[in-house]
mmCIF file of C-alpha atoms in Angstrom:
data_model
loop_
_atom_site.group_PDB
_atom_site.id
_atom_site.type_symbol
_atom_site.label_atom_id
_atom_site.label_comp_id
_atom_site.label_asym_id
_atom_site.label_seq_id
_atom_site.Cartn_x
_atom_site.Cartn_y
_atom_site.Cartn_z
ATOM 1 C CA MET A 1 4.140 -38.672 25.585
ATOM 2 C CA PHE A 2 2.287 -38.540 22.305
ATOM 3 C CA LYS A 3 -1.028 -38.390 24.287
ATOM 4 C CA VAL A 4 0.291 -35.205 25.913
ATOM 5 C CA PHE A 5 0.585 -33.400 22.538
ATOM 6 C CA LYS A 6 -2.677 -34.844 21.535
ATOM 7 C CA ASN A 7 -4.523 -33.358 24.666
ATOM 8 C CA LEU A 8 -2.746 -30.048 24.305
ATOM 9 C CA TYR A 9 -4.029 -29.929 20.687
ATOM 10 C CA ASN A 10 -7.613 -30.930 21.375
ATOM 11 C CA TYR A 11 -7.651 -28.558 24.480
ATOM 12 C CA ARG A 12 -5.642 -25.803 22.949
ATOM 13 C CA GLU A 13 -8.266 -23.118 23.476
ATOM 14 C CA LEU A 14 -8.550 -24.137 27.201
ATOM 15 C CA LEU A 15 -4.727 -23.862 27.440
ATOM 16 C CA LYS A 16 -4.732 -20.470 25.900
ATOM 17 C CA THR A 17 -7.579 -19.236 27.953
ATOM 18 C CA ASN A 18 -5.866 -20.566 31.173
ATOM 19 C CA VAL A 19 -2.490 -18.874 30.217
ATOM 20 C CA LYS A 20 -4.487 -15.580 29.971
ATOM 21 C CA LYS A 21 -6.157 -16.226 33.226
ATOM 22 C CA GLU A 22 -2.764 -16.782 34.952
ATOM 23 C CA ILE A 23 -1.298 -13.525 33.483
ATOM 24 C CA ARG A 24 -4.390 -11.486 34.407
ATOM 25 C CA GLY A 25 -4.861 -13.094 37.778
ATOM 26 C CA LYS A 26 -1.306 -12.409 38.834
ATOM 27 C CA TYR A 27 -1.992 -8.703 38.654
ATOM 28 C CA LYS A 28 -5.878 -8.870 39.612
ATOM 29 C CA ASN A 29 -6.998 -5.709 41.546
ATOM 30 C CA SER A 30 -3.637 -4.253 41.041
ATOM 31 C CA PHE A 31 -3.651 -0.578 39.804
ATOM 32 C CA LEU A 32 -0.411 -0.722 37.826
ATOM 33 C CA GLY A 33 -1.172 -4.191 36.265
ATOM 34 C CA VAL A 34 1.241 -5.647 33.896
ATOM 35 C CA LEU A 35 3.569 -2.796 34.749
ATOM 36 C CA TRP A 36 4.615 -4.775 37.790
ATOM 37 C CA SER A 37 6.460 -7.149 35.250
ATOM 38 C CA PHE A 38 8.945 -4.163 34.967
ATOM 39 C CA LEU A 39 8.777 -2.759 38.332
ATOM 40 C CA ASN A 40 9.400 -5.989 40.422
ATOM 41 C CA PRO A 41 12.607 -6.863 38.556
ATOM 42 C CA LEU A 42 13.924 -3.034 38.558
ATOM 43 C CA LEU A 43 13.257 -2.896 42.332
ATOM 44 C CA GLN A 44 15.334 -6.009 43.032
ATOM 45 C CA ILE A 45 18.065 -4.862 40.754
ATOM 46 C CA ALA A 46 18.171 -1.427 42.455
ATOM 47 C CA VAL A 47 18.532 -3.253 45.920
ATOM 48 C CA TYR A 48 21.379 -5.622 44.647
ATOM 49 C CA ALA A 49 23.002 -2.802 42.665
ATOM 50 C CA ILE A 50 23.504 -0.779 45.932
ATOM 51 C CA VAL A 51 24.355 -3.440 48.387
ATOM 52 C CA PHE A 52 27.012 -5.433 46.166
ATOM 53 C CA PRO A 53 28.888 -2.366 44.589
ATOM 54 C CA LEU A 54 28.558 0.122 47.493
ATOM 55 C CA ILE A 55 28.458 -1.802 50.586
ATOM 56 C CA LEU A 56 30.240 -5.199 49.664
ATOM 57 C CA LYS A 57 32.652 -3.421 47.175
ATOM 58 C CA ASN A 58 31.936 -5.471 44.268
ATOM 59 C CA THR A 59 34.034 -4.004 41.366
ATOM 60 C CA GLN A 60 32.422 -5.788 38.512
ATOM 61 C CA GLU A 61 32.210 -3.608 35.312
ATOM 62 C CA ASN A 62 28.784 -2.442 34.234
ATOM 63 C CA TYR A 63 27.441 -4.328 37.200
ATOM 64 C CA VAL A 64 23.595 -3.417 36.554
ATOM 65 C CA ILE A 65 23.713 -5.005 33.206
ATOM 66 C CA PHE A 66 25.699 -8.080 34.666
ATOM 67 C CA LEU A 67 22.913 -8.256 37.471
ATOM 68 C CA CYS A 68 19.921 -7.934 34.997
ATOM 69 C CA CYS A 69 21.198 -10.915 32.953
ATOM 70 C CA GLY A 70 21.083 -13.147 36.188
ATOM 71 C CA LEU A 71 18.365 -11.712 38.334
ATOM 72 C CA ILE A 72 15.571 -11.551 35.714
ATOM 73 C CA PRO A 73 15.914 -15.064 34.324
ATOM 74 C CA TRP A 74 16.239 -16.335 38.003
ATOM 75 C CA THR A 75 12.931 -14.440 38.846
ATOM 76 C CA PHE A 76 11.342 -16.323 35.910
ATOM 77 C CA PHE A 77 12.780 -19.704 37.228
ATOM 78 C CA SER A 78 11.907 -19.167 41.027
ATOM 79 C CA THR A 79 8.332 -17.759 40.392
ATOM 80 C CA ALA A 80 7.492 -20.476 37.915
ATOM 81 C CA ILE A 81 8.455 -23.115 40.350
ATOM 82 C CA SER A 82 6.860 -21.558 43.360
ATOM 83 C CA ARG A 83 3.550 -21.008 41.493
ATOM 84 C CA SER A 84 3.468 -24.529 39.856
ATOM 85 C CA SER A 85 4.004 -26.103 43.167
ATOM 86 C CA PHE A 86 0.543 -25.233 44.509
ATOM 87 C CA THR A 87 -1.414 -24.852 41.204
ATOM 88 C CA MET A 88 -3.217 -28.278 41.722
ATOM 89 C CA VAL A 89 -4.189 -27.333 45.260
ATOM 90 C CA GLU A 90 -5.366 -24.038 44.236
ATOM 91 C CA ASN A 91 -7.413 -25.392 41.321
ATOM 92 C CA GLY A 92 -8.628 -28.286 43.581
ATOM 93 C CA ASN A 93 -12.356 -27.511 43.262
ATOM 94 C CA ILE A 94 -12.185 -27.418 39.387
ATOM 95 C CA LEU A 95 -10.297 -30.538 39.167
ATOM 96 C CA LYS A 96 -13.003 -32.475 41.154
ATOM 97 C CA LYS A 97 -15.842 -31.249 38.950
ATOM 98 C CA VAL A 98 -14.584 -30.850 35.518
ATOM 99 C CA TYR A 99 -12.403 -33.210 33.391
ATOM 100 C CA PHE A 100 -9.700 -31.869 31.251
ATOM 101 C CA PRO A 101 -5.920 -32.843 30.760
ATOM 102 C CA ARG A 102 -4.549 -32.198 34.323
ATOM 103 C CA GLU A 103 -0.969 -31.175 32.746
ATOM 104 C CA ILE A 104 -2.660 -28.037 31.350
ATOM 105 C CA LEU A 105 -2.227 -26.406 34.746
ATOM 106 C CA PRO A 106 1.371 -26.517 35.349
ATOM 107 C CA ILE A 107 2.004 -25.728 31.650
ATOM 108 C CA SER A 108 -0.152 -22.724 31.713
ATOM 109 C CA VAL A 109 1.805 -21.459 34.880
ATOM 110 C CA VAL A 110 5.131 -21.901 33.298
ATOM 111 C CA THR A 111 3.990 -20.468 30.021
ATOM 112 C CA SER A 112 2.243 -17.414 31.804
ATOM 113 C CA GLU A 113 5.590 -16.792 33.607
ATOM 114 C CA ALA A 114 7.532 -17.175 30.317
ATOM 115 C CA VAL A 115 5.349 -14.375 28.830
ATOM 116 C CA ASN A 116 6.223 -12.212 31.814
ATOM 117 C CA PHE A 117 9.953 -12.896 31.531
ATOM 118 C CA LEU A 118 9.836 -12.101 27.659
ATOM 119 C CA ILE A 119 8.177 -8.779 28.714
ATOM 120 C CA SER A 120 10.912 -8.180 31.426
ATOM 121 C CA THR A 121 13.543 -8.838 28.907
ATOM 122 C CA ILE A 122 12.973 -5.503 27.567
ATOM 123 C CA ILE A 123 14.645 -4.337 30.824
ATOM 124 C CA ILE A 124 17.836 -5.982 29.905
ATOM 125 C CA LEU A 125 17.588 -4.641 26.357
ATOM 126 C CA ALA A 126 17.137 -1.159 27.665
ATOM 127 C CA PHE A 127 20.075 -1.233 29.962
ATOM 128 C CA VAL A 128 22.170 -2.656 27.396
ATOM 129 C CA LEU A 129 21.322 0.096 24.867
ATOM 130 C CA PHE A 130 21.360 2.976 27.042
ATOM 131 C CA SER A 131 24.646 2.025 28.643
ATOM 132 C CA GLY A 132 26.345 2.129 25.240
ATOM 133 C CA LEU A 133 27.178 -1.410 24.928
ATOM 134 C CA GLY A 134 24.522 -2.026 22.193
ATOM 135 C CA ILE A 135 23.173 -5.285 20.740
ATOM 136 C CA THR A 136 25.134 -7.771 18.668
ATOM 137 C CA LYS A 137 24.356 -10.557 16.304
ATOM 138 C CA TYR A 138 24.553 -13.131 19.237
ATOM 139 C CA VAL A 139 21.056 -11.966 20.256
ATOM 140 C CA LEU A 140 19.794 -14.275 17.734
ATOM 141 C CA LEU A 141 20.745 -17.133 20.012
ATOM 142 C CA TYR A 142 18.456 -15.825 22.636
ATOM 143 C CA PRO A 143 15.780 -18.345 21.719
ATOM 144 C CA ILE A 144 18.034 -21.313 22.346
ATOM 145 C CA VAL A 145 18.827 -20.088 25.914
ATOM 146 C CA PHE A 146 15.149 -19.242 26.509
ATOM 147 C CA LEU A 147 14.091 -22.805 25.176
ATOM 148 C CA ALA A 148 16.520 -24.438 27.471
ATOM 149 C CA GLN A 149 15.062 -22.647 30.383
ATOM 150 C CA TYR A 150 11.483 -23.029 29.438
ATOM 151 C CA LEU A 151 11.807 -26.809 28.975
ATOM 152 C CA LEU A 152 13.689 -27.064 32.348
ATOM 153 C CA LEU A 153 10.835 -25.474 33.969
ATOM 154 C CA LEU A 154 8.291 -27.774 32.376
ATOM 155 C CA ALA A 155 10.206 -30.780 33.795
ATOM 156 C CA ILE A 156 10.365 -29.423 37.237
ATOM 157 C CA SER A 157 6.744 -28.177 37.275
ATOM 158 C CA PHE A 158 5.362 -31.570 36.387
ATOM 159 C CA VAL A 159 7.105 -33.111 39.427
ATOM 160 C CA VAL A 160 6.418 -30.440 41.927
ATOM 161 C CA SER A 161 2.815 -29.776 40.966
ATOM 162 C CA SER A 162 1.808 -33.389 41.359
ATOM 163 C CA ILE A 163 3.967 -34.336 44.598
ATOM 164 C CA CYS A 164 2.666 -31.118 46.379
ATOM 165 C CA VAL A 165 -0.937 -32.593 46.177
ATOM 166 C CA TYR A 166 0.059 -35.419 48.463
ATOM 167 C CA VAL A 167 2.940 -33.866 50.385
ATOM 168 C CA ARG A 168 1.707 -30.120 51.040
ATOM 169 C CA ASP A 169 4.793 -29.264 53.199
ATOM 170 C CA LEU A 170 6.980 -29.618 49.953
ATOM 171 C CA GLN A 171 5.846 -26.089 49.067
ATOM 172 C CA HIS A 172 7.663 -24.707 52.068
ATOM 173 C CA PHE A 173 10.774 -26.777 51.547
ATOM 174 C CA ILE A 174 10.837 -25.573 47.755
ATOM 175 C CA GLY A 175 10.831 -21.877 49.159
ATOM 176 C CA ILE A 176 13.912 -22.656 51.297
ATOM 177 C CA PHE A 177 15.582 -24.752 48.536
ATOM 178 C CA LEU A 178 15.155 -21.817 46.103
ATOM 179 C CA GLN A 179 16.697 -19.386 48.620
ATOM 180 C CA LEU A 180 19.814 -21.644 48.921
ATOM 181 C CA LEU A 181 19.873 -22.316 45.155
ATOM 182 C CA PHE A 182 19.978 -18.561 44.584
ATOM 183 C CA TYR A 183 23.474 -18.373 46.146
ATOM 184 C CA ALA A 184 24.488 -21.520 44.320
ATOM 185 C CA THR A 185 23.777 -19.769 40.892
ATOM 186 C CA PRO A 186 26.073 -17.142 39.425
ATOM 187 C CA ILE A 187 23.463 -14.417 39.689
ATOM 188 C CA VAL A 188 25.039 -11.695 41.757
ATOM 189 C CA TYR A 189 28.726 -12.759 41.179
ATOM 190 C CA ALA A 190 30.546 -14.436 38.264
ATOM 191 C CA ALA A 191 30.922 -18.050 37.826
ATOM 192 C CA ASP A 192 34.738 -17.871 37.635
ATOM 193 C CA THR A 193 35.048 -16.126 41.153
ATOM 194 C CA ILE A 194 33.975 -19.116 42.845
ATOM 195 C CA PRO A 195 36.964 -21.171 44.504
ATOM 196 C CA THR A 196 37.874 -24.233 42.671
ATOM 197 C CA GLU A 197 36.863 -26.723 45.248
ATOM 198 C CA PHE A 198 33.231 -25.426 45.083
ATOM 199 C CA ALA A 199 33.070 -25.078 41.105
ATOM 200 C CA TRP A 200 31.262 -28.577 40.962
ATOM 201 C CA ILE A 201 28.210 -27.097 42.629
ATOM 202 C CA LEU A 202 27.893 -24.610 39.640
ATOM 203 C CA LYS A 203 28.565 -27.372 37.047
ATOM 204 C CA LEU A 204 25.738 -29.543 38.400
ATOM 205 C CA ASN A 205 23.265 -26.481 38.481
ATOM 206 C CA PRO A 206 21.545 -26.250 35.126
ATOM 207 C CA MET A 207 20.603 -22.532 35.957
ATOM 208 C CA THR A 208 24.401 -21.731 35.607
ATOM 209 C CA TYR A 209 24.470 -22.653 31.968
ATOM 210 C CA VAL A 210 21.149 -20.629 31.362
ATOM 211 C CA ILE A 211 22.247 -17.462 33.113
ATOM 212 C CA ASN A 212 25.734 -17.810 31.491
ATOM 213 C CA GLY A 213 24.026 -18.095 28.168
ATOM 214 C CA TYR A 214 21.878 -14.746 28.746
ATOM 215 C CA ARG A 215 25.044 -12.994 30.017
ATOM 216 C CA ASP A 216 27.258 -14.222 27.072
ATOM 217 C CA ILE A 217 24.608 -12.762 24.742
ATOM 218 C CA PHE A 218 23.912 -9.328 26.374
ATOM 219 C CA TYR A 219 26.825 -8.742 28.692
ATOM 220 C CA ASN A 220 29.883 -10.263 27.474
ATOM 221 C CA GLN A 221 28.464 -10.147 23.769
ATOM 222 C CA THR A 222 30.099 -13.298 22.819
ATOM 223 C CA MET A 223 29.089 -16.622 21.499
ATOM 224 C CA PRO A 224 27.300 -18.526 24.264
ATOM 225 C CA ASP A 225 28.487 -22.097 25.008
ATOM 226 C CA VAL A 226 25.993 -23.600 22.476
ATOM 227 C CA THR A 227 27.127 -27.230 22.928
ATOM 228 C CA SER A 228 26.384 -26.934 26.608
ATOM 229 C CA LEU A 229 23.013 -25.663 26.099
ATOM 230 C CA LEU A 230 22.235 -28.258 23.449
ATOM 231 C CA ILE A 231 23.272 -30.933 25.995
ATOM 232 C CA LEU A 232 21.092 -29.190 28.545
ATOM 233 C CA ILE A 233 18.207 -29.169 26.251
ATOM 234 C CA GLY A 234 18.736 -32.894 25.565
ATOM 235 C CA ALA A 235 18.978 -33.753 29.220
ATOM 236 C CA VAL A 236 15.855 -31.780 30.023
ATOM 237 C CA ILE A 237 13.809 -33.261 27.332
ATOM 238 C CA VAL A 238 14.611 -36.670 29.087
ATOM 239 C CA ALA A 239 13.604 -34.919 32.475
ATOM 240 C CA ILE A 240 10.271 -33.897 30.972
ATOM 241 C CA VAL A 241 9.415 -37.470 29.928
ATOM 242 C CA VAL A 242 10.430 -38.780 33.362
ATOM 243 C CA GLY A 243 8.582 -35.749 35.163
ATOM 244 C CA TYR A 244 5.389 -36.356 32.974
ATOM 245 C CA ILE A 245 5.500 -40.182 33.881
ATOM 246 C CA ILE A 246 5.452 -39.141 37.521
ATOM 247 C CA PHE A 247 2.804 -36.706 36.917
ATOM 248 C CA ASN A 248 0.663 -39.147 35.068
ATOM 249 C CA LYS A 249 0.872 -41.747 37.729
ATOM 250 C CA LEU A 250 0.158 -39.477 40.741
ATOM 251 C CA GLN A 251 -2.662 -37.652 38.964
ATOM 252 C CA LYS A 252 -5.020 -40.491 39.427
ATOM 253 C CA GLY A 253 -5.430 -39.848 43.007
ATOM 254 C CA PHE A 254 -5.706 -36.003 42.602
ATOM 255 C CA ALA A 255 -9.439 -35.977 43.230
ATOM 256 C CA GLU A 256 -9.404 -38.137 46.536
ATOM 257 C CA GLU A 257 -6.438 -35.833 47.879
ATOM 258 C CA LEU A 258 -8.094 -32.549 46.911
#
């Protein structure tokens, strides 16, 4: 793993340039540009805010804020995984012609989506402020939750970006899996509303702890479960090491496959 940090330092300008390219490329030829970082989550929130309270009779108090704390982090999670799954294939021509540390590509995708997420967090803050809830001291723990999610995405991106080079169908399975995982994550519902016999599903889902963390900070305005988050960060660091080992082994055949 020391080699990774050395490569990232030596190619830090390339990493910075690639992150900027990923951010700009996402909104290339778009009239509204970066404003879509606000509009996309706002439109999704509007749909769910209509469907669940009005049609499905959800009685959750301040449901829009509750929804923001789940849907915006989920969008960061699902978009980063989807984009990182085909980043190697998408950059196949460059990979075959120019040498640079291949791990820069998935790291760039996750980091660019992290920037978009940080911008989108303004939406949560706006709803919290204008609703009258206000911001508490627990917002200082936001970086811990963010770090847990960022590291989790790095671990996943190393694996999916490398395997998808060899198994292109995996990209489609990832899309289906993310749809299923959406409903297995407490995004549009509270974790404590799930029947006891299905609670284990949420406990095995790392995004449960991430979303509960954001929700505790902004919605419940209580101390998040820092112990669970630190355990998650520890587990994810191990997953990053394993993910990079897989990535490093598979990258040797990228040129032939692409």
